[in-house]
Coordinates of C-alpha atoms and ligand atoms in Angstrom, one line a residue:
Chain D
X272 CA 0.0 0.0 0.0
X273 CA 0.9 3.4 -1.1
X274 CA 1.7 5.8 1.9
X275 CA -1.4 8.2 2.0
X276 CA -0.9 11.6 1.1
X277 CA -1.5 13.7 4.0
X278 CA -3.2 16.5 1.5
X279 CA -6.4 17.1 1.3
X280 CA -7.5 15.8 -2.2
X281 CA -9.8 18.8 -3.8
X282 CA -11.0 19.3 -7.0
X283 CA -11.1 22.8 -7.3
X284 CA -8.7 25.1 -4.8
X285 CA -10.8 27.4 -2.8
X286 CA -8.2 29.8 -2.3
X287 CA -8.1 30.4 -6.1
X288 CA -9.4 34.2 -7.0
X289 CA -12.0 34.5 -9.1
X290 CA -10.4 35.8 -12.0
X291 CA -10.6 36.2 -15.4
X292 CA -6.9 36.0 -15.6
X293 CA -4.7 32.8 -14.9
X294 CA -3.6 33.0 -11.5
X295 CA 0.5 33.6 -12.4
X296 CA -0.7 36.5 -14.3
X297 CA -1.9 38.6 -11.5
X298 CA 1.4 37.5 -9.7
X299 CA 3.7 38.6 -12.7
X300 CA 2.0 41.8 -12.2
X301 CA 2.4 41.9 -8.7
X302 CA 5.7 41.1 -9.3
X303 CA 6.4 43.9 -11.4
X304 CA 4.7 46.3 -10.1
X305 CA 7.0 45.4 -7.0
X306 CA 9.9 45.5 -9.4
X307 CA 8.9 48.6 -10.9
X308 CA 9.2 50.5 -7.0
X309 CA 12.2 49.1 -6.4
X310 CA 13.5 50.3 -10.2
X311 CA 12.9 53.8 -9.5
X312 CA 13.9 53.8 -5.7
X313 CA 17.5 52.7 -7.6
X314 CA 17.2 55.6 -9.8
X315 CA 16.2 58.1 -7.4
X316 CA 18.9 56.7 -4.9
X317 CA 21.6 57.4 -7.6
X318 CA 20.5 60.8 -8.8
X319 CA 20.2 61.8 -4.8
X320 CA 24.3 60.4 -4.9
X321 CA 25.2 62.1 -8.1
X322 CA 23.2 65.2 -7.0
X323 CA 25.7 65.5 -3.8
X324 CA 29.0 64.5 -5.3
X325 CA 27.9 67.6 -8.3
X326 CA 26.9 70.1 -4.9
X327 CA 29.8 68.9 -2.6
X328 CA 31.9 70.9 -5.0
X329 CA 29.5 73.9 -5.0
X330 CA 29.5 76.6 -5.7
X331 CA 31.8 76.5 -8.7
X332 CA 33.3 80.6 -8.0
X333 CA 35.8 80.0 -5.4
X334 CA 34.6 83.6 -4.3
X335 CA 30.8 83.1 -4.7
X336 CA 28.6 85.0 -2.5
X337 CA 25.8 82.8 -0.6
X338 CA 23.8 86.0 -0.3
X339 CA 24.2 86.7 -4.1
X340 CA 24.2 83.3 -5.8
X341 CA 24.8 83.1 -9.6
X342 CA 22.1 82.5 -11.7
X343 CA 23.2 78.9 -13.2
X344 CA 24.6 77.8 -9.6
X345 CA 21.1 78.6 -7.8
X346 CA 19.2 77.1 -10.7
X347 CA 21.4 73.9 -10.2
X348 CA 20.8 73.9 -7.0
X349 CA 17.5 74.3 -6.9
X350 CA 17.1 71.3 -9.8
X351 CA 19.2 68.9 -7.8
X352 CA 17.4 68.7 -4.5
X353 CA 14.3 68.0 -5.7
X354 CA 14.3 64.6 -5.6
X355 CA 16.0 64.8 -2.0
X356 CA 14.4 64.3 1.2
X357 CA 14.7 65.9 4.1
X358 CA 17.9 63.2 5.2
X359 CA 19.3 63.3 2.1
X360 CA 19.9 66.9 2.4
X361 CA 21.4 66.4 5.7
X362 CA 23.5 64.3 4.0
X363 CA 24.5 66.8 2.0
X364 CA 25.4 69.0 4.7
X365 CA 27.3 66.0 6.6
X366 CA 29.2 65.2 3.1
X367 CA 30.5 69.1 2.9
X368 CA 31.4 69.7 6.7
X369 CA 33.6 66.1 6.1
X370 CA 35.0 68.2 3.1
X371 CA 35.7 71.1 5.5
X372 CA 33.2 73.5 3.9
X373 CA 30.3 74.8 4.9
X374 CA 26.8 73.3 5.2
X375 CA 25.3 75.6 2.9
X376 CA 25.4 74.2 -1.0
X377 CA 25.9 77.6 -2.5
X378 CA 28.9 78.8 -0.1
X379 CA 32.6 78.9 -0.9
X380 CA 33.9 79.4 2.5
X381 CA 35.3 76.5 5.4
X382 CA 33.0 75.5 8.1
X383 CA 33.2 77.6 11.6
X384 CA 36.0 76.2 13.9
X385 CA 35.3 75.0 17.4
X386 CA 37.5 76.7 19.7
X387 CA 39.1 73.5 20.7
X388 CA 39.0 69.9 20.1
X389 CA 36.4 70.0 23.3
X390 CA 33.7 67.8 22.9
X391 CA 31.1 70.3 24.2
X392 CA 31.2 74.0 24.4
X393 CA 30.1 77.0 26.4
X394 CA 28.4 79.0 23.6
X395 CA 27.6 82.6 24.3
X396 CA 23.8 83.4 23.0
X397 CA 21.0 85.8 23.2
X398 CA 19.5 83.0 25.7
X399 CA 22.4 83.2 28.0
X400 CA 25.5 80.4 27.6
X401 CA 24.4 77.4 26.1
X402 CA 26.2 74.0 25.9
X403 CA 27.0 73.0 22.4
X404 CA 28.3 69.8 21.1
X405 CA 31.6 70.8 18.8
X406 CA 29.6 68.7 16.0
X407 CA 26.8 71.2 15.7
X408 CA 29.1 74.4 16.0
X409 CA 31.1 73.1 12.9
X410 CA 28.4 73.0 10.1
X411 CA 28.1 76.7 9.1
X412 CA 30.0 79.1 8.4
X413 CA 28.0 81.9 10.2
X414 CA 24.1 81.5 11.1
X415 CA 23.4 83.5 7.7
X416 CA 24.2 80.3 5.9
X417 CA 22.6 78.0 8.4
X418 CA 19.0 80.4 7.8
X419 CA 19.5 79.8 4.2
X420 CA 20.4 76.3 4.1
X421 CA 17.6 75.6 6.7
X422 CA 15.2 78.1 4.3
X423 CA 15.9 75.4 1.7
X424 CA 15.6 72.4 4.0
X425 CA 12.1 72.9 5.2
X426 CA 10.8 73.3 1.4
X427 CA 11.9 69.1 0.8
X428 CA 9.3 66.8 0.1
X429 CA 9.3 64.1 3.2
X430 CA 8.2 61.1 1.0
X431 CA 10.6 59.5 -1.2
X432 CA 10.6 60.7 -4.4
X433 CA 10.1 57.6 -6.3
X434 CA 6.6 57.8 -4.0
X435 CA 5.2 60.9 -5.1
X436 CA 2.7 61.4 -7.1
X437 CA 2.0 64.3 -9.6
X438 CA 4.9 65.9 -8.9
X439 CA 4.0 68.7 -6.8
X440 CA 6.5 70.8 -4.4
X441 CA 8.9 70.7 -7.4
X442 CA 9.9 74.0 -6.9
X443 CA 12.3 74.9 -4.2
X444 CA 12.8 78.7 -3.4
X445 CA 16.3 79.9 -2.3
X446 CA 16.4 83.3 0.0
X447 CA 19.2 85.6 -2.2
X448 CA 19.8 89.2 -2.0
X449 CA 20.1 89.7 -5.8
X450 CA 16.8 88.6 -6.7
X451 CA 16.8 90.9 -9.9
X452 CA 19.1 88.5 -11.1
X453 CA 17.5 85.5 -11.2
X454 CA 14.5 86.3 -12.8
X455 CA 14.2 83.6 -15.4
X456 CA 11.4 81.6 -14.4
X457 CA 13.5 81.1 -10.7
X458 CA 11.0 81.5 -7.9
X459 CA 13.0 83.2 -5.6
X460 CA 12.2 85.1 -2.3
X461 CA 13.6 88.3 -1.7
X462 CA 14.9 88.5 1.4
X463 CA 14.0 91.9 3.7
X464 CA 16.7 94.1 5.2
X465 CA 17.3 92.5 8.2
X466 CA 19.1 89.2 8.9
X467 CA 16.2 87.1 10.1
X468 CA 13.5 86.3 7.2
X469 CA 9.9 87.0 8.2
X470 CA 8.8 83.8 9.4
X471 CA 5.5 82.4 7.0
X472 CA 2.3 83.1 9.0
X473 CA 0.2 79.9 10.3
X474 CA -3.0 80.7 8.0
X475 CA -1.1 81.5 4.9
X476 CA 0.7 77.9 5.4
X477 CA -2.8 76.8 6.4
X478 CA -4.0 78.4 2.9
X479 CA -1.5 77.0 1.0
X480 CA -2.0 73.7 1.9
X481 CA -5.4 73.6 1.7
X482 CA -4.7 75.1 -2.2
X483 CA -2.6 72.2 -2.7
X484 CA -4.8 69.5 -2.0
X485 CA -7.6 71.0 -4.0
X486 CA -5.4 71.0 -6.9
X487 CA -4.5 67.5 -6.2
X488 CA -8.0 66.4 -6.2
X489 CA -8.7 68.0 -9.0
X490 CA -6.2 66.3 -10.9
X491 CA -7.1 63.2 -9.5
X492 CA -10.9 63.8 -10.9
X493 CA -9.0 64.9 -13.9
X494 CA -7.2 61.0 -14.0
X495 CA -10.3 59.5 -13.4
X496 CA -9.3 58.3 -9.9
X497 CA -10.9 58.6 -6.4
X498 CA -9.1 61.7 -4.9
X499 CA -6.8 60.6 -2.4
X500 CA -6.0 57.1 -3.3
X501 CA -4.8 55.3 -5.6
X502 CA -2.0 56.2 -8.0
X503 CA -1.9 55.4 -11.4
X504 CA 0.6 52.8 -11.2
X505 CA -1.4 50.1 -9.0
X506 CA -4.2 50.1 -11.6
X507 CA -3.3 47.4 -13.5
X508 CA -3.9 45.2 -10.4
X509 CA -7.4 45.9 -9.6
X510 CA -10.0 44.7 -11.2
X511 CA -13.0 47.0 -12.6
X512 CA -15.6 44.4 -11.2
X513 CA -16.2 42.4 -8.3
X514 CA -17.2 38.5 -9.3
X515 CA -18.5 36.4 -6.8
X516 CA -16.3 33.1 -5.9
X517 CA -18.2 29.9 -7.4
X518 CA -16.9 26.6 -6.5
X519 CA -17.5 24.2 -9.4
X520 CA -17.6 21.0 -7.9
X521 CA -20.0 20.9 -4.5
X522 CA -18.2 21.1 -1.2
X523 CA -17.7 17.2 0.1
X524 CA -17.8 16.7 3.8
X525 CA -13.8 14.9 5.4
X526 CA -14.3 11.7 5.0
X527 CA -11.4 9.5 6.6
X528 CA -11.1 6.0 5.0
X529 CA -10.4 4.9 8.1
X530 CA -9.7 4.5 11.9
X531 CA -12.3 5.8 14.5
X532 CA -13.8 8.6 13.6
X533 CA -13.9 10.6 16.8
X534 CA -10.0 10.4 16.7
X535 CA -9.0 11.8 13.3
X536 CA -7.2 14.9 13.7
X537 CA -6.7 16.1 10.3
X538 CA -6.6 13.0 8.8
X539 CA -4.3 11.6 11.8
X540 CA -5.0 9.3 14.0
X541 CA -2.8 9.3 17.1
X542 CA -2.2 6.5 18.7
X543 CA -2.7 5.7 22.5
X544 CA -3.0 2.3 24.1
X545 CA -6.7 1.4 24.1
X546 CA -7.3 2.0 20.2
X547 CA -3.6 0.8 19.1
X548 CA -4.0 -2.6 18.3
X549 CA -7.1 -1.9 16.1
X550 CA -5.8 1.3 14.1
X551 CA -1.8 0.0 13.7
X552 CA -3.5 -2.0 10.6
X553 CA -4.5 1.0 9.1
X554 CA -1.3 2.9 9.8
X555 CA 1.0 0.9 8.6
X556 CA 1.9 3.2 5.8
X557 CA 3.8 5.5 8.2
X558 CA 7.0 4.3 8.8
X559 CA 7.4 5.8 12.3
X560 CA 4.8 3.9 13.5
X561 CA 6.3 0.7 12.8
X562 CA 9.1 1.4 15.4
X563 CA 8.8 -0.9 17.9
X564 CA 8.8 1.9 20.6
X565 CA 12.1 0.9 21.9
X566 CA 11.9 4.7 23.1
X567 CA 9.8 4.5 26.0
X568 CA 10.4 0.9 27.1
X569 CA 12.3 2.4 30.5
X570 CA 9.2 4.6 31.1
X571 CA 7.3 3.6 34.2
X572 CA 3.9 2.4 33.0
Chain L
X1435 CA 54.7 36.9 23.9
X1436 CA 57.4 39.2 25.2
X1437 CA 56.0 42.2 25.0
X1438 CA 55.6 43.9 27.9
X1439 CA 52.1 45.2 27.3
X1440 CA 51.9 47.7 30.3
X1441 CA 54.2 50.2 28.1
X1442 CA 52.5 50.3 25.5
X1443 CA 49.1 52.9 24.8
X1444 CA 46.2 51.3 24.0
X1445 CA 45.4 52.7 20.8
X1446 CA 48.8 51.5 19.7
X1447 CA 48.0 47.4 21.2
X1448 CA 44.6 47.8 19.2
X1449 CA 46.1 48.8 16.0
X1450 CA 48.9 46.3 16.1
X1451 CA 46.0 43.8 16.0
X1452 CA 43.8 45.3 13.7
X1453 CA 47.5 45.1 11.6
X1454 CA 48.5 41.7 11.9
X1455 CA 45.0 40.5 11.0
X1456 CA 45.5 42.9 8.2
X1457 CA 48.7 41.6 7.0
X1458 CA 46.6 37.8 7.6
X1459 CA 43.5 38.5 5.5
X1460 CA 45.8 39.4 2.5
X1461 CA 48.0 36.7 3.2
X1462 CA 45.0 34.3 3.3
X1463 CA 43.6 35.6 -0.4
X1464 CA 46.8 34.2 -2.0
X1465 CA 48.8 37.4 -1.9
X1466 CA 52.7 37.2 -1.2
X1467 CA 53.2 37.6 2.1
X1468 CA 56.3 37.3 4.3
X1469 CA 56.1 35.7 7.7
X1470 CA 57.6 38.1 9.5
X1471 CA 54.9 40.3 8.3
X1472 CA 52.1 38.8 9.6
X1473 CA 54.2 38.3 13.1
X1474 CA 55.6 41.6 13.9
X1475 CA 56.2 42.0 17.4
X1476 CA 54.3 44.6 19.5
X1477 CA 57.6 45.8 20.3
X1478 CA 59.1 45.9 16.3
X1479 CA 55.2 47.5 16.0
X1480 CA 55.7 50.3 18.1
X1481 CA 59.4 51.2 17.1
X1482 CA 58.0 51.3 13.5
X1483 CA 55.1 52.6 13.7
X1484 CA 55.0 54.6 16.6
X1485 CA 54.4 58.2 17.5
X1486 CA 56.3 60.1 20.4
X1487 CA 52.6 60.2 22.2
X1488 CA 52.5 57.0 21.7
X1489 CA 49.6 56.9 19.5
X1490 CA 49.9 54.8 16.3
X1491 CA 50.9 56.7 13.4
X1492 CA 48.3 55.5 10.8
X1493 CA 49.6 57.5 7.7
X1494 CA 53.1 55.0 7.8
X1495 CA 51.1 51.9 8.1
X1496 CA 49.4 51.9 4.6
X1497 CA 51.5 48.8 2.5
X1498 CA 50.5 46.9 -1.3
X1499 CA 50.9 43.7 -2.2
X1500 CA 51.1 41.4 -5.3
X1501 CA 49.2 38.4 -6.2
X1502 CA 51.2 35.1 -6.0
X1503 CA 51.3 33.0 -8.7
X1504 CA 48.7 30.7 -6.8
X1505 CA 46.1 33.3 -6.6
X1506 CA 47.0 34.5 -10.1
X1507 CA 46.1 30.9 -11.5
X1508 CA 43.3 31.2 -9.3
X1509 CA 41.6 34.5 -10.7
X1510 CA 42.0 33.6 -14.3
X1511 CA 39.3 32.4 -16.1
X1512 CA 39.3 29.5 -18.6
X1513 CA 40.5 30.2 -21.8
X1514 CA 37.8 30.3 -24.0
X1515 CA 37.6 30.9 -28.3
X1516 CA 37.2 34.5 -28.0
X1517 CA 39.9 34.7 -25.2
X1518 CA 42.6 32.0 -25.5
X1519 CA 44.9 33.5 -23.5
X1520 CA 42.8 35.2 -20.6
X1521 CA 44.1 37.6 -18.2
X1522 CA 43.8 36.8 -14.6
X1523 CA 41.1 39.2 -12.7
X1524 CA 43.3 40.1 -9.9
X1525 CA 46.0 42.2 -9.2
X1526 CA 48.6 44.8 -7.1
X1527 CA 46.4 45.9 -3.8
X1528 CA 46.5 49.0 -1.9
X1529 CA 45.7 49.1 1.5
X1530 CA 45.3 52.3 3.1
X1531 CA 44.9 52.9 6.7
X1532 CA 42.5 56.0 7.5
X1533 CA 43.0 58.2 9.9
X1534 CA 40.4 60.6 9.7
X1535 CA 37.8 61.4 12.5
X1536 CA 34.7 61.0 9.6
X1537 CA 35.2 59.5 6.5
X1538 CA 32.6 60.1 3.6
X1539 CA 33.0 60.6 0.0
X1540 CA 35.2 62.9 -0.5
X1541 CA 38.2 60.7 1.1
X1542 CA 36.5 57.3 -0.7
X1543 CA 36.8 59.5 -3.6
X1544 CA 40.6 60.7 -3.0
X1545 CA 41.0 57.1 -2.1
X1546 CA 39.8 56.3 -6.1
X1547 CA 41.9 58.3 -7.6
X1548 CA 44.6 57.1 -5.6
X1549 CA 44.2 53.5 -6.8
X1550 CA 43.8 54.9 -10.5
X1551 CA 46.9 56.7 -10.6
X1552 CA 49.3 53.9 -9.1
X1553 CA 47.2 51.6 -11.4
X1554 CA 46.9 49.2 -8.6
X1555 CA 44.0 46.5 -9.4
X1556 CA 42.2 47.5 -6.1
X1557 CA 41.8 48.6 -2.6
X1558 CA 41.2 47.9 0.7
X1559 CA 40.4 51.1 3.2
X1560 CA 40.8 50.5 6.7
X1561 CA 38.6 53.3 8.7
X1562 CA 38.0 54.2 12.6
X1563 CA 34.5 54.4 11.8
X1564 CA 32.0 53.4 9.8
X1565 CA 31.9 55.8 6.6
X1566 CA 28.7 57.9 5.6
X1567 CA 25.8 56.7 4.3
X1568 CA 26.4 58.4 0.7
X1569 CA 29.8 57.0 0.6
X1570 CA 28.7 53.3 0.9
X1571 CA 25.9 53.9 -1.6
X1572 CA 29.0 54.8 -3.8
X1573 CA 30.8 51.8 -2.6
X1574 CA 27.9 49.7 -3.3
X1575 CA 27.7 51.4 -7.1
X1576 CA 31.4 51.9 -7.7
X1577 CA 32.2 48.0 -8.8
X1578 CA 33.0 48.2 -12.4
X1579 CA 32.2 51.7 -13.1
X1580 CA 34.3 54.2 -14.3
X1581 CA 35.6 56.1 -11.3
X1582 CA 36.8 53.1 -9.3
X1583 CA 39.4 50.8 -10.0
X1584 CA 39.1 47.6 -12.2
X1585 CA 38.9 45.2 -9.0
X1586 CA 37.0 47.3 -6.4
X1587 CA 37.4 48.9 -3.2
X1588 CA 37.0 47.1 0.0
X1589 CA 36.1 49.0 3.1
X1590 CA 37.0 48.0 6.5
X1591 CA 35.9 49.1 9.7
X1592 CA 39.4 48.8 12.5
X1593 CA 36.7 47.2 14.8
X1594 CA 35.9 44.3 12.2
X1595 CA 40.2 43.4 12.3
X1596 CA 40.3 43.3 15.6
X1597 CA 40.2 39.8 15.7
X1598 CA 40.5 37.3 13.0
X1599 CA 37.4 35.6 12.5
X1600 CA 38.8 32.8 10.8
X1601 CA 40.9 31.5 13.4
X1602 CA 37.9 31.0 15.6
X1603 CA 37.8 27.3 16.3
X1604 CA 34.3 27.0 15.0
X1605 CA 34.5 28.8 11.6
X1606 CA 35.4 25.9 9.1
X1607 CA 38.0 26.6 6.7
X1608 CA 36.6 28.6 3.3
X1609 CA 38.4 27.9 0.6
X1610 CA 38.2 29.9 -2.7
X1611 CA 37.6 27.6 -5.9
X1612 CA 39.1 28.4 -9.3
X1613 CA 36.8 28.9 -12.1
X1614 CA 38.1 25.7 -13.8
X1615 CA 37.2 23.9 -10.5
X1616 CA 34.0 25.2 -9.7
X1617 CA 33.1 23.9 -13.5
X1618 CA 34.5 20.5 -12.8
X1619 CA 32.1 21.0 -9.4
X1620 CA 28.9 21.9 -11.6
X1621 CA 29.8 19.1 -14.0
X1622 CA 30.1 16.7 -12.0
X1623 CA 27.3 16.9 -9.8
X1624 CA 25.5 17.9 -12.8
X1625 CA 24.5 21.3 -11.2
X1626 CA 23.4 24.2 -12.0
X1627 CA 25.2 27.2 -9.9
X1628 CA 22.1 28.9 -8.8
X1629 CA 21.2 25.5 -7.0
X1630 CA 23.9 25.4 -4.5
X1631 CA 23.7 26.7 -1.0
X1632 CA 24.7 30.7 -1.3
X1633 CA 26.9 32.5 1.0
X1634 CA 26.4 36.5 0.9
X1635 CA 29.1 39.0 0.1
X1636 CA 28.7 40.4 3.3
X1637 CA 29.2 37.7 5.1
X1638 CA 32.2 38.4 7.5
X1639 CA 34.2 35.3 6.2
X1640 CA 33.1 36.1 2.4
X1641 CA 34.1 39.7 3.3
X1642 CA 37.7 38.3 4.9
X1643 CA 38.3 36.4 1.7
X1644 CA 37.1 39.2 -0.6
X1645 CA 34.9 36.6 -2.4
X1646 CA 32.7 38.1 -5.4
X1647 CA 29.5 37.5 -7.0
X1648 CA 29.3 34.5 -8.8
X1649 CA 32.4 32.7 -7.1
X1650 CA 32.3 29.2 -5.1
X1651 CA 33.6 28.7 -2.1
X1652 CA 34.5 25.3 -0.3
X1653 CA 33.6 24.9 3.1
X1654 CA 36.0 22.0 5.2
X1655 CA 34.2 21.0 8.5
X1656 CA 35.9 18.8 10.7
X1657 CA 33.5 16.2 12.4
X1658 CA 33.4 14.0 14.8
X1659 CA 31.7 10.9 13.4
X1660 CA 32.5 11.8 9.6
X1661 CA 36.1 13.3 9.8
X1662 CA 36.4 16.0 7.3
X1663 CA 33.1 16.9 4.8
X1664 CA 33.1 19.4 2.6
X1665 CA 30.1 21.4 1.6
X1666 CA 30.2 24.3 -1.6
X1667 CA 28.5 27.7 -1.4
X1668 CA 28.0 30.3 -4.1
X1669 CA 28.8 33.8 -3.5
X1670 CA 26.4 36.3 -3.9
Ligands
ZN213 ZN1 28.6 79.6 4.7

């Protein structure tokens, strides 16, 4: 006799979905679609890395003025950290200060020098001395370029650019002081007389995000999606209607071929004293059960 | 061992190790390596390479090395009807200890162009600390491509040398097969390569040997009740 397989035997697999499609179809495109994310994470990932090794060596006047960036440098920058997130652009920063320059992309000049090799430091600030660690003193030059850098910072997009959908926030706004010179298309923010920049008032943010995701619905209606969901890429993998499962052979109650039936646990029946003589017939398929329990010969009982 | 350890800083015991395993790994790969090398005393290490602080001075500690004829044979693929007389893939090495607080991609980058201009076949970089985040996404792009060298750059982390892993008692012995005898392997047990076990590249033996994608390694255990059995892994 055979051994029994221990799987059930149906005609039909329940689990199947109801598809039109063969079932490795829907996988393939699963796969892909899979493949597809990870494709453009690659891509992003390298233009992030060839982004920073271009802006390591930025700007490309040794005597460049942060305040008063030239026009191609401050377009290049602007282009290049679109695709960055918010960690990639402290990358950026880390990546420069390593190179002894200072955080800010469009600045020729050396990063600010601790006083000493001190871990910490007593820093002397409107708030009174502070304690500083000697990593965070050395990333600027001067707190101009950390406001500028910064201004730049908080404009990144924090989802990962092979996420994003539609391509909105794709334009990054620098804070310069020559404005007039930049005018070709660059959106640019004049920055006012004094040192800080006006900080963006709560409803205008408010405003502009509630701008934002109208536009975003609309060109979601536009696309023929639901706003908010889905993007255009998962399409392929849903299907336009729902078809009820229909099992083409009628459901057939277990039926063990043999044994007790009260004892059957999935198919199994376990052996114990009382019913062994009458089920070892029956099991004698399975080799383990044809040991001749050697094992527990020294057990009391 | 002689050395009177007491006398010596600890920065300089620790780097004497992370050397010698150094001087091991290479050794190990097939490249010529004298004894003496891979044995210096702590005392000869400190005369050598010591500073008047008695720090290590990491800038005199950077050596190269050349295949022997071994690992030459080794690295060279089969000659084929295109290629009848193939070159080996391997050749000079540069190992460069760094001694920089932070290393990102400006020194892996220096470190390139380094290898390029002595026309050495590739690198190893020994750092204090892990390098940035951009700088290994470099690493992990740079095999091949144009900036690098033909044969790569290996980085290191001094922790990682500290000991050597493969004199552990219970890591079995890796050996590296040619590409003639991991043929006669797949031949013979009428295999295909993607079928045997795999070992990853960053696996810290794999990384000790400098295996690459695609190559076979054989593994000799010792056991009790079968003696010695070997067991084959693919690299990737
Ligand atoms: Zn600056």
């Amino acid at each position: 006799m055979p051994p029994k397989s221990i799987l059930k035997k149906t005609a039909v697999s329940a689990d199947a979905p109801p598809s039109a499609r063969p079932v490795n179809q829907r996988h393939l495109d699963l796969a892909l679609h899979h493949a597809n994310i990870i494709e453009q994470r690659k891509t992003v990932e390298q233009q992030v890395l060839d982004a920073i090794l271009v802006l390591m060596d930025f700007p490309t006047a040794p005597n460049a003025d942060p305040t008063r960036p030239s026009a191609s440098d401050a377009l290049c920058f602007c282009e290049s950290v679109i695709p960055f997130q918010p960690a990639d652009y402290d990358s950026l920063i880390e990546e420069r200060n390593i190179a002894d320059k200072c955080g800010y992309a469009l600045c020729p000049r050396p990063k600010r020098k601790a006083p000493s090799r001190a871990k910490k430091h007593f820093i002397d600030t409107a708030k009174g001395v502070e304690i500083v660690d000697r990593k965070v003193l050395e990333v600027w030059c001067s707190d101009d370029c950390a406001k500028r850098a910064l201004y730049v910072k908080v404009q990144l997009n924090e989802e990962p650019a092979w996420l994003r959908q539609g391509g909105y926030g794709d334009k990054i706004e620098l804070m310069v002081d020559n404005a007039e010179e930049h005018r070709k298309g660059l959106p640019l923010r004049l920055k006012k007389g004094a040192a800080t920049p006006p900080p963006p008032k709560e409803e205008d943010i408010a405003a502009a995000w509630a701008a934002r995701d109208d536009a975003l619905a609309d060109l979601a209606i536009e696309r023929g999606e639901t706003p908010g969901r889905l993007s255009k890429t998962s399409k392929d993998l849903i299907q336009e209607r729902i078809k009820e499962r229909v099992a083409s052979a009628p459901p057939v109650p277990p039926s063990p071929s043999y044994g007790p039936l009260l004892m059957v646990i999935e198919g199994h029946v376990p052996l114990s004293r009382s019913n062994r003589n009458e089920s070892t017939t029956a099991e004698k398929g399975d080799d383990e059960d044809e040991d001749d329990r050697d094992w527990d010969k020294h057990l009391p009982g | 061992m002689a050395d009177d350890r007491e006398n010596y800083h600890p920065n300089l015991i620790r780097m004497w190790r992370v050397y010698r395993t150094t001087k091991e790994m290479c050794r190990d790969r097939g490249y010529q390596m004298l004894d003496e090398d891979t044995q210096i005393s702590l005392s000869e290490f400190a005369a050598r390479y010591g500073r008047e602080d008695g720090e290590p001075d990491r800038s005199r500690l950077h050596f190269s090395c050349q295949p022997s004829e071994e690992m030459m044979r080794k690295y060279t693929p089969p000659p084929s009807k295109t290629e009848p007389d193939p070159k080996p893939d391997i050749g000079n090495i540069w190992v460069e200890f760094n001694s920089d607080e932070n290393v990102g991609l400006k020194q892996l980058r220096d470190y390139m162009q380094h290898l390029i201009n002595g026309s050495f076949y590739s690198g190893i970089m020994i750092c204090m600390k892990p390098m940035t985040g951009m700088a290994l996404r470099l690493l992990r792009g740079a095999a091949g491509i144009q900036e690098g060298p033909k044969g790569g750059v290996e980085v290191f982390v001094e922790q990682d040398l500290l000991v050597n892993i493969t004199k552990h008692e219970l890591v079995p012995k890796h050996v590296l097969l040619s590409r003639e005898e991991k043929d006669q392997l797949l031949k013979r047990y009428r295999l295909k390569e993607t079928q045997l076990p795999r070992i990853q590249v960053t696996d810290p033996v794999a990384k000790y040997l400098g295996l690459r994608r695609g190559q076979v390694v054989k593994i000799i255990r010792k056991s009790e009740t079968a003696g010695r059995y070997a067991s084959y892994r693919w690299a990737i």
